[in-house]
Coordinates of N, CA and C and ligand atoms in Angstrom, one line a residue:
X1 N 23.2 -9.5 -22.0 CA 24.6 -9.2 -21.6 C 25.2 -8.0 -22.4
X2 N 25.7 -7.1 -21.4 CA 26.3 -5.7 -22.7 C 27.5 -6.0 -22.7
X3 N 28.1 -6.2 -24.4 CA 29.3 -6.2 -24.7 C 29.7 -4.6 -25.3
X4 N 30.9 -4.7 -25.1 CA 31.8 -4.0 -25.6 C 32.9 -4.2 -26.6
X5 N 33.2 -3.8 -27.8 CA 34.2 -4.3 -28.8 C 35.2 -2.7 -28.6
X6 N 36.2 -3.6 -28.0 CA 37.4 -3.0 -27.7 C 38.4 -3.0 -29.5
X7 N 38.3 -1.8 -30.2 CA 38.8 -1.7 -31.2 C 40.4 -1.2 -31.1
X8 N 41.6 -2.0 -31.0 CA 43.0 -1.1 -30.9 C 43.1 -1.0 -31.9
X9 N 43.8 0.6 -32.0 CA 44.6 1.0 -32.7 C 44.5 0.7 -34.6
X10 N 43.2 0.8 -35.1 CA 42.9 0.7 -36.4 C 42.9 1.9 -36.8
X11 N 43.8 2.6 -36.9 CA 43.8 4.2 -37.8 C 44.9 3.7 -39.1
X12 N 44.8 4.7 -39.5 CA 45.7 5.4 -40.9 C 47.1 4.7 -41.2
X13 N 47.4 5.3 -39.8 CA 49.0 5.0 -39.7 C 49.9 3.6 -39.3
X14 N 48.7 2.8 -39.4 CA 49.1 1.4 -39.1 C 48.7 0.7 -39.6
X15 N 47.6 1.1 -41.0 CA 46.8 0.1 -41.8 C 47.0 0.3 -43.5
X16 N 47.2 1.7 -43.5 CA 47.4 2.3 -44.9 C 49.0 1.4 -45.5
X17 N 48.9 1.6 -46.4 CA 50.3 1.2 -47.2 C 51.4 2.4 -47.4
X18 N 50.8 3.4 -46.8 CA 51.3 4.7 -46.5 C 51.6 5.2 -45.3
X19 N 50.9 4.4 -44.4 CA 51.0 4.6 -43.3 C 52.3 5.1 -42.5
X20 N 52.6 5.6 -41.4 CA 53.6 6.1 -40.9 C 54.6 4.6 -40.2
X21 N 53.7 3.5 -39.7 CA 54.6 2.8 -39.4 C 53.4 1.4 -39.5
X22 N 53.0 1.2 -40.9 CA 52.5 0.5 -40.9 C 52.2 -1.2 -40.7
X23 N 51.1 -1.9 -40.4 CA 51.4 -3.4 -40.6 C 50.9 -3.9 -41.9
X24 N 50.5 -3.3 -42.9 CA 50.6 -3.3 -44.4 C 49.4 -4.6 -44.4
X25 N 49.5 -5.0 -45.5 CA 48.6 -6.3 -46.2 C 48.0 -7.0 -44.7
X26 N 48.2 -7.6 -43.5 CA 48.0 -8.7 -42.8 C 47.0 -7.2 -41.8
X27 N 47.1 -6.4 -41.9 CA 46.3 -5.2 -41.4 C 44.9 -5.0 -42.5
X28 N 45.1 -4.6 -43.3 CA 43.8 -4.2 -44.4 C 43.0 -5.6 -44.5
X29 N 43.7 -6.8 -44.7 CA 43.2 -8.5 -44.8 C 42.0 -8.7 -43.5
X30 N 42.1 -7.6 -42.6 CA 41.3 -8.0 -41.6 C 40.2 -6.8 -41.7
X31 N 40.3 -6.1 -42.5 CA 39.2 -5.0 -42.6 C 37.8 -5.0 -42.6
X32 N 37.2 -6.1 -43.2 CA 35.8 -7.3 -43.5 C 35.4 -6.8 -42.0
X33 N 36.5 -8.1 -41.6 CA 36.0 -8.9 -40.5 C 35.7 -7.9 -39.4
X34 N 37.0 -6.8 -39.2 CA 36.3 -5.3 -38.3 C 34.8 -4.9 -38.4
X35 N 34.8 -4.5 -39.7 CA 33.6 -4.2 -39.9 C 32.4 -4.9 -39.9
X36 N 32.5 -6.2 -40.0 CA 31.3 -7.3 -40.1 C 31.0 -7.0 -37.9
X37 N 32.3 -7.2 -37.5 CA 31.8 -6.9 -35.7 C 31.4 -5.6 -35.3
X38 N 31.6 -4.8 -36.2 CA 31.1 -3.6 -35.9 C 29.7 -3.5 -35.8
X39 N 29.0 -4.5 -37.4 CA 28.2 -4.4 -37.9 C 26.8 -5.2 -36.9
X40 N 27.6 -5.9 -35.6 CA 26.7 -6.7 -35.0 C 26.9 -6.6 -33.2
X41 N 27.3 -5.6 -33.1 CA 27.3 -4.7 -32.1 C 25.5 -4.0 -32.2
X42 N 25.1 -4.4 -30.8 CA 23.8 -3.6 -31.3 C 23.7 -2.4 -30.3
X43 N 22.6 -1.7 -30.1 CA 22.7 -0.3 -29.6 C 23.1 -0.2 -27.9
X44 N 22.5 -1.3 -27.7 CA 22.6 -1.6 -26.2 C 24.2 -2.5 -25.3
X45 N 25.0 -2.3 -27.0 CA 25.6 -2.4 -26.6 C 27.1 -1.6 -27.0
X46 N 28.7 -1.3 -27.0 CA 29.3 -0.2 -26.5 C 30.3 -0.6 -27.7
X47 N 30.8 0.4 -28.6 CA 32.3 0.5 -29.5 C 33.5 1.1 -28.3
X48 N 34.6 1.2 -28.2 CA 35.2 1.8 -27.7 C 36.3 1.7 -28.9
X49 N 37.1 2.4 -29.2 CA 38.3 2.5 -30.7 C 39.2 3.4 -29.3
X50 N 40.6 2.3 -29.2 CA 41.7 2.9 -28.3 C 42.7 3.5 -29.5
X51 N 42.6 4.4 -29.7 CA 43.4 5.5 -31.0 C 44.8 5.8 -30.2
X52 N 46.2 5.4 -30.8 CA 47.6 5.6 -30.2 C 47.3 7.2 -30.8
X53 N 48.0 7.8 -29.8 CA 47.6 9.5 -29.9 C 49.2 10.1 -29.5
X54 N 49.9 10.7 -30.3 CA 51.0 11.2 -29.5 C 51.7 12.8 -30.0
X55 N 52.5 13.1 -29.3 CA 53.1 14.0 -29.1 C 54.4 13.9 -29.5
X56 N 55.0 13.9 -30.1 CA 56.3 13.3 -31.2 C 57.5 14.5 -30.2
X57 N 57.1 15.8 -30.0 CA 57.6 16.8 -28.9 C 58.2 16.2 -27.4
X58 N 57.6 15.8 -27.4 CA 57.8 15.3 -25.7 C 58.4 14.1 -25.5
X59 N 59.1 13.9 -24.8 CA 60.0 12.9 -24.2 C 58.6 11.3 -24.4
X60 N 59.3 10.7 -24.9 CA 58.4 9.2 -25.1 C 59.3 7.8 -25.2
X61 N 58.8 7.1 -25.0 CA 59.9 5.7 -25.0 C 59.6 4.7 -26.2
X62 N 58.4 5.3 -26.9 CA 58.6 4.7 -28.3 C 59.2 5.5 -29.6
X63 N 60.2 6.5 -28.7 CA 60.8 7.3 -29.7 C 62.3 7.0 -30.1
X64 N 62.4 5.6 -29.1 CA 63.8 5.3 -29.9 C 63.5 3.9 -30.6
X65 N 62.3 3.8 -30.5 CA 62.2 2.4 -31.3 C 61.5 2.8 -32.5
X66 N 60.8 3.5 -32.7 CA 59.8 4.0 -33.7 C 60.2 5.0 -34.4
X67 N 59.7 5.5 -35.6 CA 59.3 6.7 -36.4 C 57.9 7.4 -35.8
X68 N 58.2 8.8 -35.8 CA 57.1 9.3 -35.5 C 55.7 8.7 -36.1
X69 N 54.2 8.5 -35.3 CA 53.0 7.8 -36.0 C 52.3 8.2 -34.9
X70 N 50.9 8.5 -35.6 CA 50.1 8.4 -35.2 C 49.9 9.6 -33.9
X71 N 50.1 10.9 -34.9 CA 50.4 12.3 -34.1 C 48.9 12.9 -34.3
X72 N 49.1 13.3 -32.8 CA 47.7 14.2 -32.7 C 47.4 15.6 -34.0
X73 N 46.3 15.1 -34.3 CA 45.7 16.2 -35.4 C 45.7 15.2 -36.5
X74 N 46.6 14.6 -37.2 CA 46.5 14.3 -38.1 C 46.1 13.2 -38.7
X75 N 45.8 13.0 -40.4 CA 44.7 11.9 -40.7 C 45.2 10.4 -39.9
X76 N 46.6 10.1 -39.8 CA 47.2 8.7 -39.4 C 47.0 8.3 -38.2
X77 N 46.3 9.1 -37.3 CA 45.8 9.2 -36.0 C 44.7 8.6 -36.1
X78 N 43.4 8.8 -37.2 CA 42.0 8.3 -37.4 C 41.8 7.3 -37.6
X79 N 40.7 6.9 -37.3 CA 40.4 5.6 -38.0 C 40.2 5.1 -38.9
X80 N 40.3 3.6 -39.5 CA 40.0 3.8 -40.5 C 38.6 3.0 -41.3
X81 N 38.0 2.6 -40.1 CA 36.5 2.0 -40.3 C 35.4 2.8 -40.0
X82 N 35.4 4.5 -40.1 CA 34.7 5.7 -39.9 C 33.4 5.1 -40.7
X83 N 33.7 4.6 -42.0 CA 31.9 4.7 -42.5 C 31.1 3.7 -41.6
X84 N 31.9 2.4 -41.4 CA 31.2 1.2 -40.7 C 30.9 2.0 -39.3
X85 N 31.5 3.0 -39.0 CA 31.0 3.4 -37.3 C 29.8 3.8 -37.4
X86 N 29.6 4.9 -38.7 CA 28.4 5.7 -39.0 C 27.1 4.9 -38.9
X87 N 27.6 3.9 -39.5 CA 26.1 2.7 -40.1 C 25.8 2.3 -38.6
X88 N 26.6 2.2 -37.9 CA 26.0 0.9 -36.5 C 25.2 1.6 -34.8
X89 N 24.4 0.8 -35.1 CA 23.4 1.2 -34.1 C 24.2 1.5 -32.8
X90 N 25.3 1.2 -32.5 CA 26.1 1.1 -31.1 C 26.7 2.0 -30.8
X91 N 26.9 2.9 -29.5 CA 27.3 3.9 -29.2 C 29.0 4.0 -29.4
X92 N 29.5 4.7 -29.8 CA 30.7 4.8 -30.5 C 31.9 5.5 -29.3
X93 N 33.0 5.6 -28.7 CA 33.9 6.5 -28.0 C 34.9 6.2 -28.5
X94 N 36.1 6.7 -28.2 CA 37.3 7.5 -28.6 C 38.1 7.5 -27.4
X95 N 38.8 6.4 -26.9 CA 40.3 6.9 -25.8 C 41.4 7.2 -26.2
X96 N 41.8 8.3 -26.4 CA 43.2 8.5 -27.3 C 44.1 7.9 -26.2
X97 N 45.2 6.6 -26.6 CA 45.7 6.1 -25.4 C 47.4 6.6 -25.9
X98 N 48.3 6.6 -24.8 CA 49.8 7.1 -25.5 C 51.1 6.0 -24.7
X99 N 50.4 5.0 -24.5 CA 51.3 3.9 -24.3 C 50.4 2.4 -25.0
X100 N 51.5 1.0 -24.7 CA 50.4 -0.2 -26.0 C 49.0 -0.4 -25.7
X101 N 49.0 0.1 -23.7 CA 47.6 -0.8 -23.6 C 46.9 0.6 -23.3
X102 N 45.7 -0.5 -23.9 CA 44.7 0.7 -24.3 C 44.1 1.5 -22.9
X103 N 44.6 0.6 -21.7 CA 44.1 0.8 -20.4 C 44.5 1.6 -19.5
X104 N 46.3 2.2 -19.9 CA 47.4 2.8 -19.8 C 46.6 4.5 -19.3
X105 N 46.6 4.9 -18.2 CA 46.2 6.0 -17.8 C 45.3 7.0 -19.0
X106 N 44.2 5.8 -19.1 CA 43.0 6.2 -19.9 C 41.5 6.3 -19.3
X107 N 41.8 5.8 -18.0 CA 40.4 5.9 -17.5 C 39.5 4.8 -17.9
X108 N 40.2 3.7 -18.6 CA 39.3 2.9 -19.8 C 38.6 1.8 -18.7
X109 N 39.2 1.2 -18.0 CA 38.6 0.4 -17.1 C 37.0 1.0 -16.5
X110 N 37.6 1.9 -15.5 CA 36.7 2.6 -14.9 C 35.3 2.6 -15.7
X111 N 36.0 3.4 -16.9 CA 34.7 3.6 -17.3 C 33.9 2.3 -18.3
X112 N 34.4 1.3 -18.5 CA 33.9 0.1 -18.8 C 32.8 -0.4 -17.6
X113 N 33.6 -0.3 -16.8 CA 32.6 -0.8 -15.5 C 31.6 0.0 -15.2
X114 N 31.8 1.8 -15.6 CA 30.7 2.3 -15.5 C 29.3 2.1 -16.2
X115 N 29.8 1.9 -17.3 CA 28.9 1.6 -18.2 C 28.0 0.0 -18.0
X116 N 28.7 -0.8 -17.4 CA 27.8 -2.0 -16.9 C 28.5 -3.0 -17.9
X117 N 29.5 -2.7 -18.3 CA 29.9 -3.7 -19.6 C 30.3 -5.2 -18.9
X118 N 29.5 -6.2 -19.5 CA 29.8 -7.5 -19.0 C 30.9 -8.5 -19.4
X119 N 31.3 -8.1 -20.8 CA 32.4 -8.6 -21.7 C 32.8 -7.8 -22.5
X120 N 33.8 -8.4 -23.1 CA 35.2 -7.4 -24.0 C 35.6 -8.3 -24.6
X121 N 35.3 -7.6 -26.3 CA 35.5 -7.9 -27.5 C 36.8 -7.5 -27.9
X122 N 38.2 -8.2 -28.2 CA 39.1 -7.3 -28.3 C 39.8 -7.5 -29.5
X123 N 40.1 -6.7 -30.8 CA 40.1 -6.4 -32.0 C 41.5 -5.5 -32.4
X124 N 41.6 -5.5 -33.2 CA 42.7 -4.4 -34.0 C 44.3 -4.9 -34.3
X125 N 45.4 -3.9 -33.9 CA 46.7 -4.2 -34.4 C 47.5 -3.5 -33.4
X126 N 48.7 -4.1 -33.3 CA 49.4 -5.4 -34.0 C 49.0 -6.8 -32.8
X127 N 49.1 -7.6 -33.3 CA 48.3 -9.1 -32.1 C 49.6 -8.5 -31.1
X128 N 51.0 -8.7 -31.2 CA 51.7 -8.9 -30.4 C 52.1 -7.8 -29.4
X129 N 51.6 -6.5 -29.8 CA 52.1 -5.2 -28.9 C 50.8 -4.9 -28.4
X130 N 50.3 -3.9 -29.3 CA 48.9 -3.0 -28.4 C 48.0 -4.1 -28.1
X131 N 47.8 -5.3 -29.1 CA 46.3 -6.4 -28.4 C 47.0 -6.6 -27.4
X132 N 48.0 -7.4 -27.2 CA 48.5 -7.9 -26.2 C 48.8 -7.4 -24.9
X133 N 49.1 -6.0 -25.1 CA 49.2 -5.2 -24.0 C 48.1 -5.0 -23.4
X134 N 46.7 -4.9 -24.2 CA 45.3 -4.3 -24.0 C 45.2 -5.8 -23.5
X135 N 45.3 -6.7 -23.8 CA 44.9 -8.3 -22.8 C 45.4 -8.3 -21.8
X136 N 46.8 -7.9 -21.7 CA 47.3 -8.5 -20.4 C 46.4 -7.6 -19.2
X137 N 46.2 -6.3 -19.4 CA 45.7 -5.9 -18.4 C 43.9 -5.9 -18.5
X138 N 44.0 -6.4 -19.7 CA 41.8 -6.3 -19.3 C 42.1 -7.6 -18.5
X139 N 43.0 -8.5 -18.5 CA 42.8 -10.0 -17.8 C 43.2 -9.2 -16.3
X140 N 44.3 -8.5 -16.0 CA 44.8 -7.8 -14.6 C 43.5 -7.2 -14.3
X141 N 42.7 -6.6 -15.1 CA 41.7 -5.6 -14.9 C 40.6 -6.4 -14.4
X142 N 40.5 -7.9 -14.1 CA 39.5 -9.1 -14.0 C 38.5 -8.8 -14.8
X143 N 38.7 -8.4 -16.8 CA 37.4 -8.2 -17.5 C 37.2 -9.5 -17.8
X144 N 35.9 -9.5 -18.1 CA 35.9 -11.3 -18.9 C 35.7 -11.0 -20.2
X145 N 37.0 -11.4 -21.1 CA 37.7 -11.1 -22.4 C 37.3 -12.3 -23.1
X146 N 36.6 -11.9 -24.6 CA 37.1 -13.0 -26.0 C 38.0 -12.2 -26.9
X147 N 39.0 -12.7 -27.3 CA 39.4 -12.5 -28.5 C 39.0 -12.6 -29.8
X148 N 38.7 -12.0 -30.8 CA 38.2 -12.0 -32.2 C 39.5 -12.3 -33.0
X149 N 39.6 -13.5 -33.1 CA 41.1 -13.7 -33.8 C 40.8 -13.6 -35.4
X150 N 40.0 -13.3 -36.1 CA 39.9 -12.6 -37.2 C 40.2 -11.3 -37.3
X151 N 40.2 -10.7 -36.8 CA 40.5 -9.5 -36.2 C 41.3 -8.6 -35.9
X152 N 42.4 -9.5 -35.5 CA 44.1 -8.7 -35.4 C 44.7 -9.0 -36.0
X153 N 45.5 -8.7 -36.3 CA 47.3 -8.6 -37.3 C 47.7 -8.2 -36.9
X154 N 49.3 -8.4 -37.4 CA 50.6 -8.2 -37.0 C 51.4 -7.9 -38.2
X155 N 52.4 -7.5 -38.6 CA 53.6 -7.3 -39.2 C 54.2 -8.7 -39.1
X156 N 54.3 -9.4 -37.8 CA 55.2 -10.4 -37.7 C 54.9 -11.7 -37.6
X157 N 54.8 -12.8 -38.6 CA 53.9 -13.9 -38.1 C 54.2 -14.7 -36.7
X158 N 55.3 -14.9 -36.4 CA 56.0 -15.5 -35.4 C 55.1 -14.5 -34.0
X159 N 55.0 -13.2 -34.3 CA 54.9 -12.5 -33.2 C 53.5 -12.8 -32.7
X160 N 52.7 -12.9 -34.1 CA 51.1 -13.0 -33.6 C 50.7 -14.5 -33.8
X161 N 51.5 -15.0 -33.9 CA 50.8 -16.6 -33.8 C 51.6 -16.9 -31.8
X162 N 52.8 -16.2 -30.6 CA 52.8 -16.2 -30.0 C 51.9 -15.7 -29.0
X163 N 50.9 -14.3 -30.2 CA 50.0 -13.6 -29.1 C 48.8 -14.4 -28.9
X164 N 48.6 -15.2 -29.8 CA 47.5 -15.7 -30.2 C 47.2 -17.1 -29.0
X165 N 48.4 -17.8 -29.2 CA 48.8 -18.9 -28.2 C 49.0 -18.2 -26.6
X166 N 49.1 -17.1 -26.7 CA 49.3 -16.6 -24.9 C 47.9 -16.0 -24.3
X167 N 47.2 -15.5 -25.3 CA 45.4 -15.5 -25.2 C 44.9 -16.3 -24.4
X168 N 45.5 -17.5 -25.6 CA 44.2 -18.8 -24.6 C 44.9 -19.4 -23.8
X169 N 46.2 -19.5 -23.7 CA 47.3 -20.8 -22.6 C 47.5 -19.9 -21.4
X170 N 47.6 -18.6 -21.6 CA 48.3 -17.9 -20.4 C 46.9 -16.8 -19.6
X171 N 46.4 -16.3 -20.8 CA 45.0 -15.5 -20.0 C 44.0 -16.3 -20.1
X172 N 44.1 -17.4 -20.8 CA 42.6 -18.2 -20.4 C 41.3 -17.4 -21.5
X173 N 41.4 -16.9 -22.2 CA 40.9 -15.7 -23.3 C 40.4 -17.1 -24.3
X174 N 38.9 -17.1 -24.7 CA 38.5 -17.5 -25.6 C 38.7 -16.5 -26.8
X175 N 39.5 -17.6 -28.2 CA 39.7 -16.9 -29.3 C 38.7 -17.5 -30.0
X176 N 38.1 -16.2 -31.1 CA 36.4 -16.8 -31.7 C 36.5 -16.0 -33.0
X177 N 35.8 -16.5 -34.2 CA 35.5 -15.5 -34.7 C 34.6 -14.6 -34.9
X178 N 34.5 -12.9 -35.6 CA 33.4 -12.1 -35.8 C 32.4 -13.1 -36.2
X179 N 32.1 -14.0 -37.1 CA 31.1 -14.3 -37.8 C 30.2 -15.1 -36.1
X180 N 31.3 -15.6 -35.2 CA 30.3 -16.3 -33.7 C 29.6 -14.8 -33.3
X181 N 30.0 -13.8 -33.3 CA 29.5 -12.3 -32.7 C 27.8 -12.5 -32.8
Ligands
ZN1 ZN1 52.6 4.5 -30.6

């Protein structure tokens, strides 16, 4: 069966302590466990890393809620599990996405289905915005989704112990961890 590990939004600017708008400690706490799924991804089967990509210039609607993050060109944009990508046998891509879900006029579906992907691994930060946004529609999208709840963080525990519970009660999303991968 070819999986796919749907990586959101693990760059710079949301993991660093420096970060532009980061989720600090409950973000880096899960760094291992990224990398341990990275690490068991095999060639036959697909990375995808949905990178928030933006234009701080242009009219946006996370511009009155947010501080500028995660602007094209720069380090806070990148990822931040680059060595673990290098090491892994599994073909690697890049959706730069500019709204939470990663599926948001990215072409990302399409091309999941092109690729033959059977399931969707879904990973990164924060549980309650971009995972959650990237679930609600892989489940609209009819993908057959696990959650890697080692995996995500949040800034807010209340927020991601709600994402976590709407996974499995509302999308029916088996939560697992990397080490079941
Ligand atoms: Zn953003």
């Amino acid at each position: 069966m070819k999986r796919a590990l749907l990586l959101v939004d693990y760059i710079h600017d949301f993991v660093d302590d420096d970060g532009a708008l980061t989720v600090g400690k409950p973000a880096q706490e899960i760094h291992e466990n990224i990398e341990r799924a990275i690490s068991r991804m095999s060639k036959d089967d697909l990375i995808v890393l949905a990178n928030d990509s933006h234009d701080w210039d242009a009219p946006h609607p996370e511009k009155k809620l947010f501080p500028p993050h995660a602007l094209v060109g720069t380090r806070g944009a990148e990822t931040v599990v680059a060595e673990a990508l290098e090491k892994t046998a599994a073909p690697v891509m890049t959706v730069s996405k500019m709204r939470y879900s990663a599926f948001c006029r990215t072409g990302l579906a399409d091309m999941l289905r092109s690729a033959g992907v059977e399931r969707l691994y879904l990973a990164g930060v924060c549980t309650d915005i971009c995972v959650l946004h990237t679930a609600v529609e892989a489940y609209n999208e009819g993908f057959d989704t696990v959650i890697l709840g080692d995996c995500v963080a949040s800034f807010n525990p209340a927020g991601h112990e709600f994402a976590i519970a709407h996974f499995k009660n509302v999308l029916g999303f088996d939560v697992i961890s990397s080490t079941q991968l």
